[in-house]
Short mmCIF file of C-alpha atoms in Angstrom, two decimals:
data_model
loop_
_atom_site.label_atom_id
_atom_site.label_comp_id
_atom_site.label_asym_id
_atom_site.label_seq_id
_atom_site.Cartn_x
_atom_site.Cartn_y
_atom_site.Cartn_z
CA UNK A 259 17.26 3.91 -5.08
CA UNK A 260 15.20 1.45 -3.29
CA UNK A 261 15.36 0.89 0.68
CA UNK A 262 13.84 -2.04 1.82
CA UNK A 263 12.60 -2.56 5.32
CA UNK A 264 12.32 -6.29 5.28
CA UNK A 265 14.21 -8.55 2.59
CA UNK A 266 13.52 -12.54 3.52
CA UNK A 267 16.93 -14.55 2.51
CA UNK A 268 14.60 -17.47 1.90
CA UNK A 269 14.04 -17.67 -1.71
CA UNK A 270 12.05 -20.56 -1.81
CA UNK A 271 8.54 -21.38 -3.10
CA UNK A 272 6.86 -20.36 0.84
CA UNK A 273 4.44 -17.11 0.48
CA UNK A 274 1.43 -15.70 2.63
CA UNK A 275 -0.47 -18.18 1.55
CA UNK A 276 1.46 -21.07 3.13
CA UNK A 277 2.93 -20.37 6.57
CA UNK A 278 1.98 -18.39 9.25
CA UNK A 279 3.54 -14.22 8.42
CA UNK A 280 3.23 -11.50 10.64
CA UNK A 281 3.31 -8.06 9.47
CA UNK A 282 6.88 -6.19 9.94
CA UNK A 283 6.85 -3.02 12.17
CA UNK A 284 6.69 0.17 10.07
CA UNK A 285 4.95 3.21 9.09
CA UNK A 286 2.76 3.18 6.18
CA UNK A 287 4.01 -0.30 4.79
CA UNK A 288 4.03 -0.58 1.40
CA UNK A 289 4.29 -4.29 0.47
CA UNK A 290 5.24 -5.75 -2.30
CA UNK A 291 2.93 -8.64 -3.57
CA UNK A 292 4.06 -9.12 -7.03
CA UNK A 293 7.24 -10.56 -7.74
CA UNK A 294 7.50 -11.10 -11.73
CA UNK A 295 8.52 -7.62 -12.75
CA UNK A 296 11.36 -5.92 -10.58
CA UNK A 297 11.82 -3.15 -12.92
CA UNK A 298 8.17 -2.06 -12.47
CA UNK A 299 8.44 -2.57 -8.59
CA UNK A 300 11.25 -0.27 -8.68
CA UNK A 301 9.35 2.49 -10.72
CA UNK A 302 6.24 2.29 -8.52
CA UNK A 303 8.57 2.58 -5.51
CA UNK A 304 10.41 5.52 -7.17
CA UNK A 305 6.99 7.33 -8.01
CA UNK A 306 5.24 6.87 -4.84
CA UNK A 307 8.31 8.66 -3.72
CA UNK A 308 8.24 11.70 -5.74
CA UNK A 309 7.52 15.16 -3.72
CA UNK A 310 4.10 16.19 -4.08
CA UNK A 311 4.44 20.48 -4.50
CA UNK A 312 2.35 22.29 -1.84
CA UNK A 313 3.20 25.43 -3.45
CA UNK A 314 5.57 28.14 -2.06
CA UNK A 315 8.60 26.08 -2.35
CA UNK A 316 6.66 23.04 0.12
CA UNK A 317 6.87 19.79 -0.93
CA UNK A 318 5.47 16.98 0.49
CA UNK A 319 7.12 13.17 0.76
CA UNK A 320 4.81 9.95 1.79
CA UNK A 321 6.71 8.20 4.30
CA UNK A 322 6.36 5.18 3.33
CA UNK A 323 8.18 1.72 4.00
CA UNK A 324 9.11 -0.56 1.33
CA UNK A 325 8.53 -4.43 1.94
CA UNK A 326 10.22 -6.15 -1.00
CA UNK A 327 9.61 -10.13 0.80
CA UNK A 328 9.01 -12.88 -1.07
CA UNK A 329 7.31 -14.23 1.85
CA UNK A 330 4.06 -11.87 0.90
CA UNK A 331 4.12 -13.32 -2.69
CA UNK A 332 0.45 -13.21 -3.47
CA UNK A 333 -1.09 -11.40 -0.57
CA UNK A 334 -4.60 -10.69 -1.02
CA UNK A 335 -6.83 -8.30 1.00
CA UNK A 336 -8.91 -11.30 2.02
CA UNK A 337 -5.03 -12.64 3.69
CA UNK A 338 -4.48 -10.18 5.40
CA UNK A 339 -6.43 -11.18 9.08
CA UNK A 340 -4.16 -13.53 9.96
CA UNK A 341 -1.33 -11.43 9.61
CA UNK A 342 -2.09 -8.61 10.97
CA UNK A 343 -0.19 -7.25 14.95
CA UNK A 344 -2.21 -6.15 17.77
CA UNK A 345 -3.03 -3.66 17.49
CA UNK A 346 -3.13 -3.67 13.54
CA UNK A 347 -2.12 -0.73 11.45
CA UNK A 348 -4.82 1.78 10.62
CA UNK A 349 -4.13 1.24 6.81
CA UNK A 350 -1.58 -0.38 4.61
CA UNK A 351 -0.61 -0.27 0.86
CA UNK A 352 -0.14 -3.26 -1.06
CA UNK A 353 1.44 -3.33 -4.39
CA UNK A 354 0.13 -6.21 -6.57
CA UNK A 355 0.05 -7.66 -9.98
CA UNK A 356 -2.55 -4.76 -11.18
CA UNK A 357 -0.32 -2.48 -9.61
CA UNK A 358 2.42 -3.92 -11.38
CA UNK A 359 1.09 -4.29 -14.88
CA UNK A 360 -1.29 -1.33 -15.08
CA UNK A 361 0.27 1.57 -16.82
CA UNK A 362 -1.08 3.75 -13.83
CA UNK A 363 0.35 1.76 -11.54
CA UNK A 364 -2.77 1.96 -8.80
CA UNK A 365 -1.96 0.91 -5.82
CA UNK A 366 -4.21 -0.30 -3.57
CA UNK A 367 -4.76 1.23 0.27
CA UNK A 368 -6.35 -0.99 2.59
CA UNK A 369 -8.04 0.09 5.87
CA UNK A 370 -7.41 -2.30 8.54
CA UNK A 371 -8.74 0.02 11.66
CA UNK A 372 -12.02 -1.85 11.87
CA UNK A 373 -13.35 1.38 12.03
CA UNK A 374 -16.83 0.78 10.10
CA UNK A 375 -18.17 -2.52 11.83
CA UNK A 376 -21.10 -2.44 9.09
CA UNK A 377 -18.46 -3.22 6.44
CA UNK A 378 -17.13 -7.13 5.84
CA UNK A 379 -13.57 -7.36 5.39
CA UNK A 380 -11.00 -4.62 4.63
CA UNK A 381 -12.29 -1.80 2.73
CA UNK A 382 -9.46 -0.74 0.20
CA UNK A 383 -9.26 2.00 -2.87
CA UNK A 384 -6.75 2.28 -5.52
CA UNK A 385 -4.23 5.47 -5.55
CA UNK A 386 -1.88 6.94 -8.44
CA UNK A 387 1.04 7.46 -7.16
CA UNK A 388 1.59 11.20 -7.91
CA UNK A 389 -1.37 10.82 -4.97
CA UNK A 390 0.65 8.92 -2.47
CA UNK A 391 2.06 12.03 -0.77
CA UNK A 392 -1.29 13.61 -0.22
CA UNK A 393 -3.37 10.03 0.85
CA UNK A 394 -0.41 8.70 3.46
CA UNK A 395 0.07 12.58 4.61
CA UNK A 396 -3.29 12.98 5.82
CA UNK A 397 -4.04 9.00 6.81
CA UNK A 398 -0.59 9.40 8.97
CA UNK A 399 -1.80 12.64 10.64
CA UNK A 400 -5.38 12.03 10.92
CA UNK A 401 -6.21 14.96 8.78
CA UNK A 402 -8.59 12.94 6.68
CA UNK A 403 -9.85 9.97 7.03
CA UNK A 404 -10.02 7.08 4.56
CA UNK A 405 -13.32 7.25 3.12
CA UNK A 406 -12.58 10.62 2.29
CA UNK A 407 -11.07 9.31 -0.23
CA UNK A 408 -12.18 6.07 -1.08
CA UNK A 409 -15.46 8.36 -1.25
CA UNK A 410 -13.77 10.56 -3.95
CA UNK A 411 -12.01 7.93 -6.16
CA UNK A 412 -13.09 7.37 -9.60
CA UNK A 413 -15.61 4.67 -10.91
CA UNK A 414 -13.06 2.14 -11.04
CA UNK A 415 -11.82 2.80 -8.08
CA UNK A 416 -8.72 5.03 -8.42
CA UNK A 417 -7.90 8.36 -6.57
CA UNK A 418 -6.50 10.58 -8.36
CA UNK A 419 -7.50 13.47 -6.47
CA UNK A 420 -9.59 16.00 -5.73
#
């Protein structure tokens, strides 16, 4: 089952790209970019979901929150300035047409802190989503920081853990 935080009624053609959006208030958002497969929304969403086992009978959720708005219908990294609350979110996932149509289903975690000033834009990594509990865990509690693992993601740019 799929809880959305923010579902526009406006199913016109607007997106990101032509009015002025604001980010919706939530923990970890996890927005939805890519609108041309539901089903695969829905199992990306249903696996970044899944306990991760900490052993001894803990599991582990990410606390996510779905954003399934048509009004962030191609939302790229590069779009995401403008949209962004003050203060902005320390990091954000977006779910996008790779996402979507890779059999993986990476999605992509985007550090909007600012942190690094050396660094032009937002820095972002992919994750697997049998990763999600363990990256928004420890980005939510400041147990690790995010280029601890954008540091240990694969050559193509995928964590998929330590």
């Amino acid at each position: 089952m799929i809880v959305t935080a923010m579902c526009s009624g406006d199913t016109g053609p607007t997106s990101a790209r032509e009015e002025n959006v604001i980010l919706p208030d939530g923990e970890s958002l996890f927005i939805r970019t890519y609108f041309a497969d539901d089903a695969a929304w829905a199992e990306t969403v249903d696996a970044a979901l899944q306990p991760w086992d900490l052993g001894d009978g803990i599991l582990a959720y990410a606390g996510i929150t779905p954003v399934d708005d048509r009004r962030f219908e191609a939302l790229t990294v590069e779009k995401l300035e403008s949209m962004l609350p003050a203060p902005p979110p320390y990091y954000l996932f977006l779910v996008d047409k790779r996402t979507v149509t890779d059999p993986e289903h990476p999605i992509l975690v985007v550090d909007t802190s600012r942190g690094n000033t050396d660094v032009v834009g937002f820095p972002s990594f992919r994750v697997v989503p049998s990763e999600m509990p363990a990256v928004e865990n420890n980005l939510s509690l400041s147990n690790m920081d995010f280029e601890d693992f954008s540091t240990s993601a694969d050559a193509d740019g995928v964590f998929r853990g330590f």
